[in-house]
Each structure stands twice: as structure tokens, then as C-alpha cells.
Short mmCIF file of C-alpha atoms in Angstrom, two decimals:
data_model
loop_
_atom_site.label_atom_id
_atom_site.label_comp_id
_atom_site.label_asym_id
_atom_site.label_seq_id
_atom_site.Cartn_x
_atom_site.Cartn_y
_atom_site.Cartn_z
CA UNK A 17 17.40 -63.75 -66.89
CA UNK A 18 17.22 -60.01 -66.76
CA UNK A 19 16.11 -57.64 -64.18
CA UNK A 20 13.30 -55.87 -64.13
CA UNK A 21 14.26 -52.45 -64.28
CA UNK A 22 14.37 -50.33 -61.22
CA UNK A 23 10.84 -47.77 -60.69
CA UNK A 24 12.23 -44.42 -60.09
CA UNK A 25 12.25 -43.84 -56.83
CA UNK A 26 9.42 -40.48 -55.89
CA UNK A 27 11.14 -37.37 -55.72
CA UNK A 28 10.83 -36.38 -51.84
CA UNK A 29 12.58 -33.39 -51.90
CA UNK A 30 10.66 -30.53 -50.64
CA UNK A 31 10.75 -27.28 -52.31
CA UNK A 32 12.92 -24.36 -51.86
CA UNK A 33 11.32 -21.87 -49.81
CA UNK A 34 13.13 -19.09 -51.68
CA UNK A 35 12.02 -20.13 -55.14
CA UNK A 36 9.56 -17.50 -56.62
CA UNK A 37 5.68 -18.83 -56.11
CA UNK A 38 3.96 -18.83 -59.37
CA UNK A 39 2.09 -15.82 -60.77
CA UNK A 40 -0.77 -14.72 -59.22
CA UNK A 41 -0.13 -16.71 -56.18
CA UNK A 42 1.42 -14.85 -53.35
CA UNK A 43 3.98 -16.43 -50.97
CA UNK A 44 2.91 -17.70 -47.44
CA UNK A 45 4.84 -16.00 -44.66
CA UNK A 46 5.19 -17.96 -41.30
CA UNK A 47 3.14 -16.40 -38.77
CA UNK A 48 4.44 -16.24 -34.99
CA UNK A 49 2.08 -16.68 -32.15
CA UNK A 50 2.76 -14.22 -29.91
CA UNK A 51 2.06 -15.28 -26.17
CA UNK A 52 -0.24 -13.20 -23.93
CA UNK A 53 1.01 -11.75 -21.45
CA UNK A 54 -2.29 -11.49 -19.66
CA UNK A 55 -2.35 -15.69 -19.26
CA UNK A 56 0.53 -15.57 -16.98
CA UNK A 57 -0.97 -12.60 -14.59
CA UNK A 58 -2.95 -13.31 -11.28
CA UNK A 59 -6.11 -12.61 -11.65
CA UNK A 60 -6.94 -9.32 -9.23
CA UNK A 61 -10.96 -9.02 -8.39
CA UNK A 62 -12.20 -6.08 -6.78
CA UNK A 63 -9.50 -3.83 -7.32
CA UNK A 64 -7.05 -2.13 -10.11
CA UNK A 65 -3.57 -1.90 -10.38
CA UNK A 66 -1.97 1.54 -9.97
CA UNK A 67 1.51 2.80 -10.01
CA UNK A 68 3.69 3.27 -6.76
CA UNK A 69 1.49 6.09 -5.12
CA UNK A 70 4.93 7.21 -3.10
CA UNK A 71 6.08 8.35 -6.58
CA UNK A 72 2.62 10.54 -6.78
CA UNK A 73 3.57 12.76 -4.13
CA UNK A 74 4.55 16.37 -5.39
CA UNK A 75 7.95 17.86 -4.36
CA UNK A 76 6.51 20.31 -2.24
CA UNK A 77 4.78 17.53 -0.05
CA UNK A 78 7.94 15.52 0.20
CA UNK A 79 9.96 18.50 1.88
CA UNK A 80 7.37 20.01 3.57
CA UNK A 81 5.73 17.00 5.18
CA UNK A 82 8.35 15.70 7.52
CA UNK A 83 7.85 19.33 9.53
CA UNK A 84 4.32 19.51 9.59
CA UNK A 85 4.38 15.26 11.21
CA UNK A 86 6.81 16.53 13.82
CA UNK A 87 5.32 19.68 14.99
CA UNK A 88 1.42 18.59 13.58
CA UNK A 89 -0.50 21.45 14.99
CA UNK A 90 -3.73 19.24 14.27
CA UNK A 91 -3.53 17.98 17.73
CA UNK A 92 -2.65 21.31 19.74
CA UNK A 93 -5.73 21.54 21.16
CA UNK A 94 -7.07 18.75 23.40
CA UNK A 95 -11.29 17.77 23.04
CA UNK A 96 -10.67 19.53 19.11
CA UNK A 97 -7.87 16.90 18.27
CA UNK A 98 -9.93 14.01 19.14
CA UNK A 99 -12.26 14.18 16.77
CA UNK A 100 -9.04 13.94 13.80
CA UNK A 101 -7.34 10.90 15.90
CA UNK A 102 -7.44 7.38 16.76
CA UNK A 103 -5.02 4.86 18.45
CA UNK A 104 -5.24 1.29 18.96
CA UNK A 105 -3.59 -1.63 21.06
CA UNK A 106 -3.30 -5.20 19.24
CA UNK A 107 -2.31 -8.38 20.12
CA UNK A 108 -0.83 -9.98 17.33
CA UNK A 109 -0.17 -13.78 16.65
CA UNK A 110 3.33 -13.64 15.33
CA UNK A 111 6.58 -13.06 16.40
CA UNK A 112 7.92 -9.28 16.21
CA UNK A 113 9.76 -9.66 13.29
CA UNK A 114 7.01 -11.36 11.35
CA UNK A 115 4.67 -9.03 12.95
CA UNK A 116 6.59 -5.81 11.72
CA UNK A 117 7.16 -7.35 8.13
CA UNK A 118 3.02 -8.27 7.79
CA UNK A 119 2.30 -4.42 9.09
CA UNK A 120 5.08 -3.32 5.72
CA UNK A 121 3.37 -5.67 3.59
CA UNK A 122 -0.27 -4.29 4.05
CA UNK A 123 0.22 -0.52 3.29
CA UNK A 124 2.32 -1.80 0.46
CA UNK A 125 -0.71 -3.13 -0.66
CA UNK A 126 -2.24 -0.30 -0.62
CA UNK A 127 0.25 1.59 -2.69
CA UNK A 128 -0.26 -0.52 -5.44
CA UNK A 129 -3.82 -1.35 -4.92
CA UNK A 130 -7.09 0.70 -5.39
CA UNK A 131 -8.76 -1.16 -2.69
CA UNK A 132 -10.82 0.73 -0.26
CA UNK A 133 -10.33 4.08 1.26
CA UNK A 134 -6.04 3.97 1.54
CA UNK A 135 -6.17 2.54 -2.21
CA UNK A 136 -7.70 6.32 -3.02
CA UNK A 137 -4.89 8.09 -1.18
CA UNK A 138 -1.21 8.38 -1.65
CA UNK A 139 1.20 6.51 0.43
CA UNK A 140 4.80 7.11 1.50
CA UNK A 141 6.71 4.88 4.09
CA UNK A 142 8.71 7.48 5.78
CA UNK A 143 10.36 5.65 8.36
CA UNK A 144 11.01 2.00 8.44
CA UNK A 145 13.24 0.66 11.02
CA UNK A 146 13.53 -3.13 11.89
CA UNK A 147 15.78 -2.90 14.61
CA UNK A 148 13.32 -1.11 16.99
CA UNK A 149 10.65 -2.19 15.74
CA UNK A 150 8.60 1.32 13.85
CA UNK A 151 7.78 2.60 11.38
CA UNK A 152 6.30 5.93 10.50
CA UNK A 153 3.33 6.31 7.33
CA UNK A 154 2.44 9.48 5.10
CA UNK A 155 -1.26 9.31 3.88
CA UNK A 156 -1.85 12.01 1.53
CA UNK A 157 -5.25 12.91 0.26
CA UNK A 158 -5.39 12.49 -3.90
CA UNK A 159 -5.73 15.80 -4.52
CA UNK A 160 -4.50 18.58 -2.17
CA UNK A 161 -2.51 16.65 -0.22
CA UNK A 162 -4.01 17.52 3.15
CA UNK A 163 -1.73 14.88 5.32
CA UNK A 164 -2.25 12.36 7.76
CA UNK A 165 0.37 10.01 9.66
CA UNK A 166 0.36 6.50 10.86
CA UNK A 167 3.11 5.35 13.44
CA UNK A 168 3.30 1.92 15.10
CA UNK A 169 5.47 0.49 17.67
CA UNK A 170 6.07 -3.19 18.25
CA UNK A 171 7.44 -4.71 21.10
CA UNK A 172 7.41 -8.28 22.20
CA UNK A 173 4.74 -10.15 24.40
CA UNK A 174 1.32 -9.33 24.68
CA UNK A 175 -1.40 -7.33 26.12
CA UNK A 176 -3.37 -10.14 27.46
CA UNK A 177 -5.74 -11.63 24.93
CA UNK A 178 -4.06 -13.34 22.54
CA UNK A 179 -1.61 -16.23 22.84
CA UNK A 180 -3.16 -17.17 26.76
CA UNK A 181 -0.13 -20.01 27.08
CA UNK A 182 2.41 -18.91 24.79
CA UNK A 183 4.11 -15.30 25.06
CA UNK A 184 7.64 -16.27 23.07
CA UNK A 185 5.81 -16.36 19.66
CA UNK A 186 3.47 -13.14 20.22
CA UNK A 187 3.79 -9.89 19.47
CA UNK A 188 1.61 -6.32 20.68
CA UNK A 189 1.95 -2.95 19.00
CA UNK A 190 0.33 0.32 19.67
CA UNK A 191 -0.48 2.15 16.09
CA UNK A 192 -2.05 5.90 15.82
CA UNK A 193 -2.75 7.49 12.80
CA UNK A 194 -4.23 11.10 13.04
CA UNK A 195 -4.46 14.44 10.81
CA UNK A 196 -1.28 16.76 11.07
CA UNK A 197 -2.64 19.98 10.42
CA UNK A 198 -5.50 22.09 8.56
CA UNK A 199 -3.42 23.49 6.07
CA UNK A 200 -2.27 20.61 2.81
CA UNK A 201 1.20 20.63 2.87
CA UNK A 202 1.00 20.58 -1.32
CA UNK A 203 0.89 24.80 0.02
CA UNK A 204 4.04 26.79 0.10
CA UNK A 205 4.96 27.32 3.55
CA UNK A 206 1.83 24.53 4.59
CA UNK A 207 3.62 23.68 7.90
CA UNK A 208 3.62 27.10 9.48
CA UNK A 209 0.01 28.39 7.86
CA UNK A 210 -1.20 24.90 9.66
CA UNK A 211 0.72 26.58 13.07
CA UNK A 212 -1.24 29.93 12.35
CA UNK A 213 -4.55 28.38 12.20
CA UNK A 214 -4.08 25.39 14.61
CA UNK A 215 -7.21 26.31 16.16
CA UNK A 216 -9.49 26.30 13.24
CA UNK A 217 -11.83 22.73 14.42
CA UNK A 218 -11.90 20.41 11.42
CA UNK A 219 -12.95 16.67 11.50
CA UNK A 220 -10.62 14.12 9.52
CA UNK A 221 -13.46 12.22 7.64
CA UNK A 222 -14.03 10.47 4.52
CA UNK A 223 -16.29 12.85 2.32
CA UNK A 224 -17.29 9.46 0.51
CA UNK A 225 -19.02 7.40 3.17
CA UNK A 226 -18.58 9.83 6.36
CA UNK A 227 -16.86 7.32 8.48
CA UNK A 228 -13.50 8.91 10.17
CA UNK A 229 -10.20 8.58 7.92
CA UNK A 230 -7.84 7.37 10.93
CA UNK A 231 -10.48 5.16 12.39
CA UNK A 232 -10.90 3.62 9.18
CA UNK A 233 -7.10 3.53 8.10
CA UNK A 234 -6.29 1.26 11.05
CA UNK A 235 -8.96 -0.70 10.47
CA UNK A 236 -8.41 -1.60 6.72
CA UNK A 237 -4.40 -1.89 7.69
CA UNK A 238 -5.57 -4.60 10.21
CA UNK A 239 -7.96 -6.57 8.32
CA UNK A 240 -5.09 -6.61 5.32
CA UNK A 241 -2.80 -8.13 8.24
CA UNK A 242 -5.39 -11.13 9.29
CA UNK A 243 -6.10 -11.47 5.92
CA UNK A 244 -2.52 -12.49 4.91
CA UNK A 245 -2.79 -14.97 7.97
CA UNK A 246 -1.73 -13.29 10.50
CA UNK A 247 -4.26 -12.96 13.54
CA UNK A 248 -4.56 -9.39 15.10
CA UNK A 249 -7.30 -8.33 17.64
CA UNK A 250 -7.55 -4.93 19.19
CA UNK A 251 -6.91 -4.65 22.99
CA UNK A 252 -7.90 -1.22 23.33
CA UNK A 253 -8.64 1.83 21.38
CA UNK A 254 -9.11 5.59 22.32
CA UNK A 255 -9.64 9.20 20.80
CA UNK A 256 -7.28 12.07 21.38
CA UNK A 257 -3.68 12.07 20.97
CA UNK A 258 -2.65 11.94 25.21
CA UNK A 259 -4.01 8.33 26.24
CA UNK A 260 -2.26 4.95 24.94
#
């Protein structure tokens, strides 16, 4: 008996890519997806991303606004200075270390962030030391730079109404933030125009919504604080730059 012959097996092989496609026929490129980067972000609601603000400052700012903090003719004049300063007490629920490191995190937040009143106004940590415990903030205003400061200083404990059974894992601080001088230190020579008109009465306030700059600094800075779980409640708070 003979064999049936053998079908041919099908010819599997798959074309060459590189051979020419037929005329009038045009060649199919791959296409690559291209992920978005967008999918990956958080999703931010209620405010916009801006760049470093520290990095906004002008050069004339930088140099000149160290002087003006230090001598800050703004609050010369006791009764006129209160009205351009505010200081608070806190108790905070968190050891001084963590304490200190919340207090960095918020006004980084509001370097980055356009939320609320700081988000409009450009930041500078000036002084930042973790072994004592302060730090020392530059709030300039957007556009001439007329400068205000923010200093805090943590110690251990507390004030008396936070943390009634437990001291060891508390913290206090007492935090100021007030206007340095009438003159925007953007101005050549800001620091000693601000000296020469130190008593010229002018009110630190938001032209926006009216409410008082400092008063309202301190209060966004402490709300950021609770808000990234860290409890804070004010122990006392005062006007004018001679009382806490």
C-alpha cells in the first residue's frame, strides 16, 4: 500500500515588517501610548500650584530685609504699633520636635500653595533652628514688598489647657508676626526711609477682606497645623509688641 501523500503544511510565517506595502497602501507605524502624567498627581481642590515664592523675592528685598526685621521701626511707637501686631500663646499636642517640624511644614505650604491670604504673599524662612527651638518668617506683600515677620519660640510643657495629665508629650510656643516698617524694603535704602518716617500711623490689613494681616497670618498658620493632625489651641493673645 502507498501513502497518501502529505497536505502541505499552511505557511505560518508572518511577514517581514520591512518588506515594501503594496502601492497605494501606506505602511502602519506602531503608535506608543504615552502615559499621563496628570493620572499619577494628587488631586489639589481649592487651590493652585505655584513656584517656591522664596525664589520670588527681588535682590533688593533679600539684603535689605534682614535690617529692617532687626531694627523694624513699625513698632517704635507704642498705642500706633498695636494696631500692625499680634502675638499668641498655644498649647500644642505634640512633642517639641514634632511641634517645631508641623509649624515648618505649614508655611511651606503656603509657599507652594495659593491658599488663602499667605498663598497671595511671598514667603522666605529666614531662620530655622531646631536646636532651640525658632524660627524666624519673611512675609512679603506680592507686589511692593512692604514686609512683615513671623517669629515663634517653642519650649517644652504647657501653658495649662492642653494635655491636663500628661506634660512629657506637650509642647507651648509663643508666635508674633507684625509689620516692620512703612517703607517696602523692594526701595533702595527701605530700612532707613522706614527709620525716617517711623511715625507715619499705618494699619497692617488685608485690602481684600479688611481683616488684619498678622491676626490673620497666625491664624491660617494654626489651622494648617491642626489640620495636619496636630491639635493647637490659643492660650492667650494680645496687641502691641511689649506684652507676651
Amino acid at each position: 500500500m502507498t501513502e497518501p501523500p502529505d497536505h502541505a503544511a499552511p505557511d505560518l510565517q508572518q511577514p517581514h515588517h520591512d518588506e515594501d506595502p503594496p502601492i497605494g497602501m501606506k505602511s502602519k507605524e506602531p503608535v506608543t501610548i504615552q502615559p499621563d502624567p496628570a493620572a499619577d498627581e494628587p488631586e489639589t481642590k481649592g487651590t493652585s500650584l505655584r513656584p517656591d515664592s522664596d525664589h520670588n523675592v527681588s535682590c533688593c528685598s533679600i539684603v535689605q530685609a534682614p535690617v529692617q526685621a532687626f531694627i523694624r521701626p513699625g513698632a517704635w511707637i507704642p498705642g500706633c504699633r498695636n494696631i500692625r501686631h499680634h502675638a499668641e500663646v498655644w498649647d500644642i499636642s505634640a512633642h517639641i520636635g514634632s511641634a517645631f517640624e508641623a509649624f515648618v511644614s505649614a508655611v511651606q505650604h503656603f509657599q507652594k500653595e495659593s491658599d488663602g491670604y499667605m498663598g497671595r504673599e511671598k514667603i522666605r524662612i529666614q531662620k530655622m533652628d531646631r536646636k532651640s527651638y525658632n524660627a524666624s518668617v519673611f512675609c512679603f506683600t506680592a507686589g511692593a514688598e512692604w514686609l512683615d515677620v513671623v517669629e515663634i519660640q517653642f519650649s517644652k510643657g504647657k501653658k495649662g489647657l492642653l494635655g491636663q495629665d500628661n506634660t512629657a508629650e506637650m509642647s507651648c510656643a509663643i508666635i508674633r508676626s507684625f509689620s516692620s516698617g512703612f517703607i517696602p524694603t523692594i526701595v533702595p535704602f527701605g530700612p532707613l526711609c522706614s527709620m525716617a518716617f517711623f511715625f507715619v500711623p499705618f494699619a497692617g490689613h488685608d485690602g481684600k477682606t479688611g481683616k488684619f494681616t498678622n491676626n490673620e497670618r497666625l491664624r491660617q498658620i494654626r489651622e494648617r497645623i491642626t489640620s495636619q493632625g496636630t491639635e493647637v489651641i490659643v492660650v492667650d493673645e494680645t496687641r502691641g509688641c511689649s506684652c507676651l
